[in-house]
Amino acid sequence: MKKSDYFSLKFEDDRLIFCDQTHLPFEEKYIATDDYEVIADAIRRLAIRGAPAIGIAGAYALALAVKIYSSPIHFSNAYETLLSTRPTAVNLRWALNELKQVYEGLSDTCSAYQNLLERALAIHQDDIEKCRMMGEHGLSIFKKPSVVLTHCNTGRFATGGEGTAFSVLRTANEAGLITMVYADETRPLLQGSRLTAFELSRQGIPFTVLPDSAAASLMSAGMIDLVITGSDRIAVNGDAANKVGTYMLAVLCAYHKIPFYIAAPTSTFDPHCPTGADIPIEQRSATEVLHTSGTPVAFPDAQVYNPSFDVTPASLITGIISENGLHLPPYNFRK
């Protein structure tokens, strides 16, 4: 496989083909399926992850759910199953609702599969274009060749295209504006050291992996020019939910007077969510903290607090990059 050939998901021959990210970075394992329940399970266990990617996968899964059985009850059951997999990322609900609107507008459910698939393909293609545009708009945040810190994974493995924050890094690197990317390892599932490092290496971008808790020391030493992350849901006022640890970075940036940016498509903006206090935060299994790659690493009887996300207040966000450009505070993302 060539360096540029890896991908998160694609649709071919009436099947979704996706990379099972739980096997990375040691194995690129791709799974092909036409079973929506297999896709739902993959989203739930983070084999497919990243807000835009799970929205796209959910859309394909809902279309596949009616390929053979297209009754309203079967559609509704598939919709609810997929919706329940990840509660925080709004892209999933948005994509499922796009297909729901198509389904409810059909006069004959016999054509449901083709109509829903057409909408799912359009959502995927739209995300590819949005990723490209975020990369272009993100160039405006660079005033000189810079050292950048990022958190979690925001590249191809998280989207249908080149990424959100990662697309900005990629485009900036091609323009000679990246001297180094520091990638937080991103506890507890190590999306940074497993996935972002993989993508940075494949894309030929200079990088260094660091423990999440080492970011402060880099900033205090004057070694970071800016921080950029993605987001899984952005409230009307600009509060943004992202992988847990993002809020901590934003606080550190404010203290050290370092710009903190978020890159996310408008499908991540939630016009029905006034503030970050209204964003549901997914709590995940204690096993993710007590084990690493299946090996116990902590006292087995320990109680665990394992939120998948935290919310960064809008007041700490220097700017938000979408496919529409660079948004500056004060934020108001009402439609």
Short mmCIF file of C-alpha atoms in Angstrom, two decimals:
data_model
loop_
_atom_site.label_atom_id
_atom_site.label_comp_id
_atom_site.label_asym_id
_atom_site.label_seq_id
_atom_site.Cartn_x
_atom_site.Cartn_y
_atom_site.Cartn_z
CA MET A 1 0.00 0.00 0.00
CA LYS A 2 1.35 3.42 -0.96
CA LYS A 3 1.76 6.10 1.66
CA SER A 4 -1.23 8.04 0.33
CA ASP A 5 -3.58 5.05 0.06
CA TYR A 6 -4.82 4.69 3.63
CA PHE A 7 -8.40 5.73 4.35
CA SER A 8 -11.05 5.61 7.04
CA LEU A 9 -13.97 4.46 4.91
CA LYS A 10 -15.29 4.16 1.37
CA PHE A 11 -18.34 2.65 -0.31
CA GLU A 12 -17.93 0.08 -3.08
CA ASP A 13 -20.11 -2.70 -4.52
CA ASP A 14 -22.94 -2.03 -2.07
CA ARG A 15 -20.66 -2.42 0.94
CA LEU A 16 -18.99 -0.06 3.36
CA ILE A 17 -15.26 -0.69 3.60
CA PHE A 18 -13.69 0.78 6.72
CA CYS A 19 -10.39 0.68 8.54
CA ASP A 20 -10.71 -0.94 11.95
CA GLN A 21 -8.74 1.69 13.85
CA THR A 22 -8.45 -0.45 16.97
CA HIS A 23 -5.68 -2.40 15.19
CA LEU A 24 -3.56 0.64 14.32
CA PRO A 25 -0.71 1.46 14.14
CA PHE A 26 0.54 -2.12 13.87
CA GLU A 27 -2.00 -3.44 11.37
CA GLU A 28 -4.08 -1.76 8.67
CA LYS A 29 -7.15 -3.97 8.82
CA TYR A 30 -10.02 -3.14 6.47
CA ILE A 31 -13.49 -4.62 6.88
CA ALA A 32 -16.18 -4.77 4.17
CA THR A 33 -19.81 -5.14 5.24
CA ASP A 34 -23.39 -4.46 4.17
CA ASP A 35 -24.74 -5.04 7.68
CA TYR A 36 -25.76 -1.86 9.49
CA GLU A 37 -25.41 -3.56 12.87
CA VAL A 38 -21.75 -4.33 12.15
CA ILE A 39 -21.23 -0.65 11.36
CA ALA A 40 -23.10 0.40 14.51
CA ASP A 41 -20.83 -1.86 16.57
CA ALA A 42 -17.75 -0.44 14.83
CA ILE A 43 -18.82 3.10 15.75
CA ARG A 44 -19.55 2.08 19.33
CA ARG A 45 -16.16 0.41 19.88
CA LEU A 46 -14.23 3.18 18.06
CA ALA A 47 -13.21 1.06 15.10
CA ILE A 48 -14.78 3.97 13.23
CA ARG A 49 -14.32 7.25 15.07
CA GLY A 50 -14.10 11.00 14.53
CA ALA A 51 -17.21 13.17 14.33
CA PRO A 52 -17.43 13.57 10.52
CA ALA A 53 -16.47 9.93 9.89
CA ILE A 54 -19.11 8.48 12.18
CA GLY A 55 -21.69 10.74 10.54
CA ILE A 56 -20.75 9.39 7.12
CA ALA A 57 -20.63 5.80 8.36
CA GLY A 58 -24.00 6.22 10.03
CA ALA A 59 -25.50 7.52 6.78
CA TYR A 60 -24.19 4.55 4.80
CA ALA A 61 -25.36 2.17 7.54
CA LEU A 62 -28.89 3.58 7.53
CA ALA A 63 -29.06 3.23 3.75
CA LEU A 64 -27.84 -0.38 3.97
CA ALA A 65 -30.43 -1.10 6.65
CA VAL A 66 -33.21 -0.72 4.06
CA LYS A 67 -31.49 -2.51 1.18
CA ILE A 68 -33.61 -5.63 1.77
CA TYR A 69 -36.20 -4.60 4.37
CA SER A 70 -37.59 -1.08 3.97
CA SER A 71 -40.57 -1.00 6.32
CA PRO A 72 -40.98 2.12 8.50
CA ILE A 73 -40.57 0.03 11.66
CA HIS A 74 -37.30 -1.50 10.43
CA PHE A 75 -36.03 1.94 9.38
CA SER A 76 -36.91 3.41 12.77
CA ASN A 77 -35.17 0.58 14.63
CA ALA A 78 -32.01 1.01 12.55
CA TYR A 79 -32.11 4.79 13.06
CA GLU A 80 -32.36 4.45 16.85
CA THR A 81 -29.66 1.78 16.98
CA LEU A 82 -27.20 3.97 15.09
CA LEU A 83 -28.13 7.13 16.97
CA SER A 84 -27.42 5.48 20.32
CA THR A 85 -23.83 4.53 19.47
CA ARG A 86 -22.15 7.89 20.28
CA PRO A 87 -24.15 10.66 22.02
CA THR A 88 -21.77 13.63 21.93
CA ALA A 89 -20.76 14.08 18.27
CA VAL A 90 -23.61 15.95 16.57
CA ASN A 91 -22.51 14.92 13.05
CA LEU A 92 -24.01 11.46 13.56
CA ARG A 93 -27.47 12.78 14.44
CA TRP A 94 -27.23 15.35 11.66
CA ALA A 95 -26.38 12.74 9.00
CA LEU A 96 -29.03 10.29 10.21
CA ASN A 97 -31.64 13.06 10.17
CA GLU A 98 -30.66 13.96 6.61
CA LEU A 99 -31.48 10.40 5.55
CA LYS A 100 -34.58 10.31 7.71
CA GLN A 101 -35.88 13.36 5.87
CA VAL A 102 -35.30 11.61 2.54
CA TYR A 103 -37.04 8.45 3.75
CA GLU A 104 -40.06 10.30 5.08
CA GLY A 105 -40.43 12.10 1.75
CA LEU A 106 -40.64 8.89 -0.29
CA SER A 107 -43.97 7.94 -1.80
CA ASP A 108 -42.76 4.36 -2.34
CA THR A 109 -40.31 2.72 0.08
CA CYS A 110 -39.34 0.20 -2.60
CA SER A 111 -36.87 2.81 -3.83
CA ALA A 112 -35.63 3.63 -0.32
CA TYR A 113 -32.17 2.09 -0.63
CA GLN A 114 -31.15 3.93 -3.80
CA ASN A 115 -32.51 7.24 -2.55
CA LEU A 116 -30.85 6.96 0.85
CA LEU A 117 -27.58 5.77 -0.67
CA GLU A 118 -27.55 8.75 -3.01
CA ARG A 119 -27.86 11.09 -0.01
CA ALA A 120 -25.16 9.21 1.93
CA LEU A 121 -22.76 9.44 -1.02
CA ALA A 122 -23.47 13.17 -1.24
CA ILE A 123 -22.74 13.62 2.47
CA HIS A 124 -19.42 11.81 2.02
CA GLN A 125 -18.44 13.87 -1.02
CA ASP A 126 -19.46 17.06 0.77
CA ASP A 127 -17.17 16.23 3.68
CA ILE A 128 -14.26 15.68 1.32
CA GLU A 129 -14.77 19.19 -0.06
CA LYS A 130 -15.26 20.70 3.39
CA CYS A 131 -11.97 19.17 4.54
CA ARG A 132 -10.18 20.69 1.56
CA MET A 133 -11.64 24.13 2.24
CA MET A 134 -10.79 24.01 5.94
CA GLY A 135 -7.20 23.32 4.98
CA GLU A 136 -7.15 26.37 2.72
CA HIS A 137 -8.86 28.69 5.19
CA GLY A 138 -6.56 27.51 7.97
CA LEU A 139 -3.52 29.00 6.27
CA SER A 140 -4.60 32.41 7.53
CA ILE A 141 -3.71 31.51 11.14
CA PHE A 142 -0.02 31.12 10.27
CA LYS A 143 2.08 34.28 10.38
CA LYS A 144 5.40 32.43 9.99
CA PRO A 145 6.78 28.86 9.92
CA SER A 146 5.42 27.48 13.19
CA VAL A 147 5.59 24.75 15.79
CA VAL A 148 2.08 23.43 16.35
CA LEU A 149 0.58 21.25 19.06
CA THR A 150 -2.48 19.11 18.37
CA HIS A 151 -4.66 16.72 20.37
CA CYS A 152 -6.38 13.45 19.46
CA ASN A 153 -6.81 12.55 15.76
CA THR A 154 -8.36 14.81 13.14
CA GLY A 155 -7.09 13.40 9.83
CA ARG A 156 -8.39 10.89 7.32
CA PHE A 157 -9.18 8.45 10.11
CA ALA A 158 -11.61 10.99 11.59
CA THR A 159 -13.28 12.28 8.42
CA GLY A 160 -14.28 11.43 4.88
CA GLY A 161 -11.50 13.61 3.43
CA GLU A 162 -8.09 14.89 4.52
CA GLY A 163 -9.26 15.95 7.96
CA THR A 164 -10.28 18.98 9.99
CA ALA A 165 -7.37 20.31 12.04
CA PHE A 166 -5.14 17.80 10.27
CA SER A 167 -6.13 19.26 6.89
CA VAL A 168 -4.88 22.62 8.15
CA LEU A 169 -1.59 21.02 9.22
CA ARG A 170 -1.23 19.23 5.90
CA THR A 171 -1.91 22.34 3.82
CA ALA A 172 0.37 24.46 5.98
CA ASN A 173 3.16 21.90 5.70
CA GLU A 174 2.86 21.95 1.91
CA ALA A 175 3.17 25.75 2.10
CA GLY A 176 6.36 25.50 4.18
CA LEU A 177 4.66 26.81 7.33
CA ILE A 178 5.21 23.81 9.64
CA THR A 179 8.52 23.26 11.38
CA MET A 180 7.22 20.67 13.86
CA VAL A 181 3.93 19.15 15.01
CA TYR A 182 3.73 17.99 18.60
CA ALA A 183 1.03 15.32 18.92
CA ASP A 184 -0.39 14.59 22.35
CA GLU A 185 -0.56 10.83 22.88
CA THR A 186 -4.21 11.38 23.94
CA ARG A 187 -5.08 9.16 26.86
CA PRO A 188 -6.56 6.70 27.49
CA LEU A 189 -6.90 5.18 23.98
CA LEU A 190 -3.84 6.90 22.51
CA GLN A 191 -5.46 8.31 19.36
CA GLY A 192 -2.53 10.69 19.09
CA SER A 193 0.34 8.24 19.35
CA ARG A 194 -1.51 5.48 17.45
CA LEU A 195 -3.38 7.42 14.75
CA THR A 196 -2.12 11.00 14.43
CA ALA A 197 1.51 9.89 14.47
CA PHE A 198 0.65 7.30 11.79
CA GLU A 199 -0.92 9.99 9.61
CA LEU A 200 1.82 12.55 10.16
CA SER A 201 4.40 9.95 9.20
CA ARG A 202 2.47 8.87 6.10
CA GLN A 203 2.06 12.51 5.03
CA GLY A 204 5.74 13.34 5.58
CA ILE A 205 5.06 15.99 8.23
CA PRO A 206 7.73 16.37 10.95
CA PHE A 207 6.30 15.32 14.31
CA THR A 208 7.03 14.47 17.91
CA VAL A 209 4.73 12.52 20.23
CA LEU A 210 4.47 13.68 23.85
CA PRO A 211 2.53 12.69 26.97
CA ASP A 212 -0.58 14.80 27.40
CA SER A 213 0.78 16.14 30.68
CA ALA A 214 3.97 17.44 29.01
CA ALA A 215 2.21 20.17 26.99
CA ALA A 216 2.59 22.74 29.78
CA SER A 217 6.36 22.35 29.93
CA LEU A 218 6.66 22.88 26.18
CA MET A 219 4.56 26.01 26.37
CA SER A 220 6.45 27.43 29.34
CA ALA A 221 9.69 26.92 27.40
CA GLY A 222 8.31 28.98 24.51
CA MET A 223 8.37 26.00 22.14
CA ILE A 224 4.75 26.15 20.89
CA ASP A 225 3.49 28.82 18.48
CA LEU A 226 -0.13 27.72 18.28
CA VAL A 227 -2.51 24.89 19.13
CA ILE A 228 -5.18 23.49 16.84
CA THR A 229 -7.68 20.71 17.51
CA GLY A 230 -10.93 19.43 16.10
CA SER A 231 -14.35 19.37 17.72
CA ASP A 232 -17.26 16.94 18.00
CA ARG A 233 -19.96 19.51 18.75
CA ILE A 234 -19.94 23.31 18.78
CA ALA A 235 -22.69 25.20 20.58
CA VAL A 236 -24.33 28.38 19.30
CA ASN A 237 -22.14 30.51 21.57
CA GLY A 238 -18.92 28.82 20.39
CA ASP A 239 -18.37 26.47 23.35
CA ALA A 240 -16.82 23.34 21.85
CA ALA A 241 -16.76 19.70 22.94
CA ASN A 242 -13.71 17.73 21.90
CA LYS A 243 -11.61 14.82 23.13
CA VAL A 244 -11.03 15.08 26.87
CA GLY A 245 -7.86 17.08 27.53
CA THR A 246 -8.70 19.79 25.01
CA TYR A 247 -10.07 22.15 27.67
CA MET A 248 -6.83 21.77 29.62
CA LEU A 249 -4.84 22.79 26.54
CA ALA A 250 -7.01 25.85 26.01
CA VAL A 251 -6.47 26.95 29.62
CA LEU A 252 -2.72 26.50 29.21
CA CYS A 253 -2.79 28.50 25.99
CA ALA A 254 -4.61 31.36 27.70
CA TYR A 255 -2.04 31.42 30.50
CA HIS A 256 0.93 31.33 28.10
CA LYS A 257 -0.71 33.69 25.56
CA ILE A 258 -0.65 31.09 22.77
CA PRO A 259 -3.41 31.12 20.10
CA PHE A 260 -5.85 28.21 20.41
CA TYR A 261 -7.85 27.24 17.31
CA ILE A 262 -10.49 24.68 16.45
CA ALA A 263 -11.23 23.32 12.97
CA ALA A 264 -14.60 21.71 12.29
CA PRO A 265 -17.15 21.58 9.46
CA THR A 266 -20.49 23.33 9.88
CA SER A 267 -22.13 19.91 10.33
CA THR A 268 -20.44 19.97 13.76
CA PHE A 269 -22.19 23.23 14.70
CA ASP A 270 -25.37 22.52 16.68
CA PRO A 271 -27.95 25.33 16.30
CA HIS A 272 -30.15 23.59 18.87
CA CYS A 273 -27.46 23.70 21.56
CA PRO A 274 -27.21 27.18 23.15
CA THR A 275 -24.07 26.58 25.24
CA GLY A 276 -21.59 23.90 26.18
CA ALA A 277 -23.65 23.10 29.27
CA ASP A 278 -26.24 21.60 26.91
CA ILE A 279 -23.79 19.14 25.30
CA PRO A 280 -24.15 15.53 26.53
CA ILE A 281 -20.77 14.09 27.51
CA GLU A 282 -20.24 10.42 26.78
CA GLN A 283 -18.89 8.35 29.66
CA ARG A 284 -16.92 5.32 28.52
CA SER A 285 -15.91 2.03 30.08
CA ALA A 286 -13.51 1.87 33.02
CA THR A 287 -11.63 -0.82 31.10
CA GLU A 288 -10.19 1.83 28.79
CA VAL A 289 -8.37 3.37 31.76
CA LEU A 290 -7.55 0.22 33.70
CA HIS A 291 -6.16 -1.64 30.66
CA THR A 292 -3.88 -0.82 27.73
CA SER A 293 -4.20 -3.07 24.67
CA GLY A 294 -5.94 -5.62 26.87
CA THR A 295 -3.20 -5.63 29.51
CA PRO A 296 -4.11 -4.49 33.06
CA VAL A 297 -2.12 -1.39 34.03
CA ALA A 298 -3.93 -0.17 37.16
CA PHE A 299 -5.27 -1.40 40.46
CA PRO A 300 -8.25 -3.54 39.41
CA ASP A 301 -10.64 -2.28 42.12
CA ALA A 302 -10.06 1.38 41.31
CA GLN A 303 -13.08 3.53 40.55
CA VAL A 304 -12.73 5.29 37.19
CA TYR A 305 -13.92 8.60 35.79
CA ASN A 306 -13.62 8.31 32.00
CA PRO A 307 -15.41 11.05 30.04
CA SER A 308 -14.65 10.84 26.35
CA PHE A 309 -14.96 14.61 25.91
CA ASP A 310 -14.72 17.92 27.71
CA VAL A 311 -16.07 21.35 26.77
CA THR A 312 -13.82 24.31 26.01
CA PRO A 313 -15.50 27.67 26.70
CA ALA A 314 -15.73 30.01 23.72
CA SER A 315 -13.81 32.65 25.67
CA LEU A 316 -10.67 30.49 25.36
CA ILE A 317 -10.96 29.88 21.60
CA THR A 318 -8.99 32.28 19.40
CA GLY A 319 -10.81 31.24 16.24
CA ILE A 320 -12.87 28.45 14.70
CA ILE A 321 -12.06 27.31 11.16
CA SER A 322 -14.88 25.87 9.05
CA GLU A 323 -15.36 25.38 5.32
CA ASN A 324 -16.81 28.91 5.32
CA GLY A 325 -13.67 30.57 6.65
CA LEU A 326 -12.12 31.67 9.94
CA HIS A 327 -14.74 32.62 12.54
CA LEU A 328 -13.63 35.05 15.24
CA PRO A 329 -15.29 35.87 18.57
CA PRO A 330 -17.90 36.72 19.61
CA TYR A 331 -19.44 33.56 18.16
CA ASN A 332 -23.05 33.11 17.17
CA PHE A 333 -23.68 29.98 15.14
CA ARG A 334 -27.45 30.19 14.76
CA LYS A 335 -28.68 29.11 11.34
#
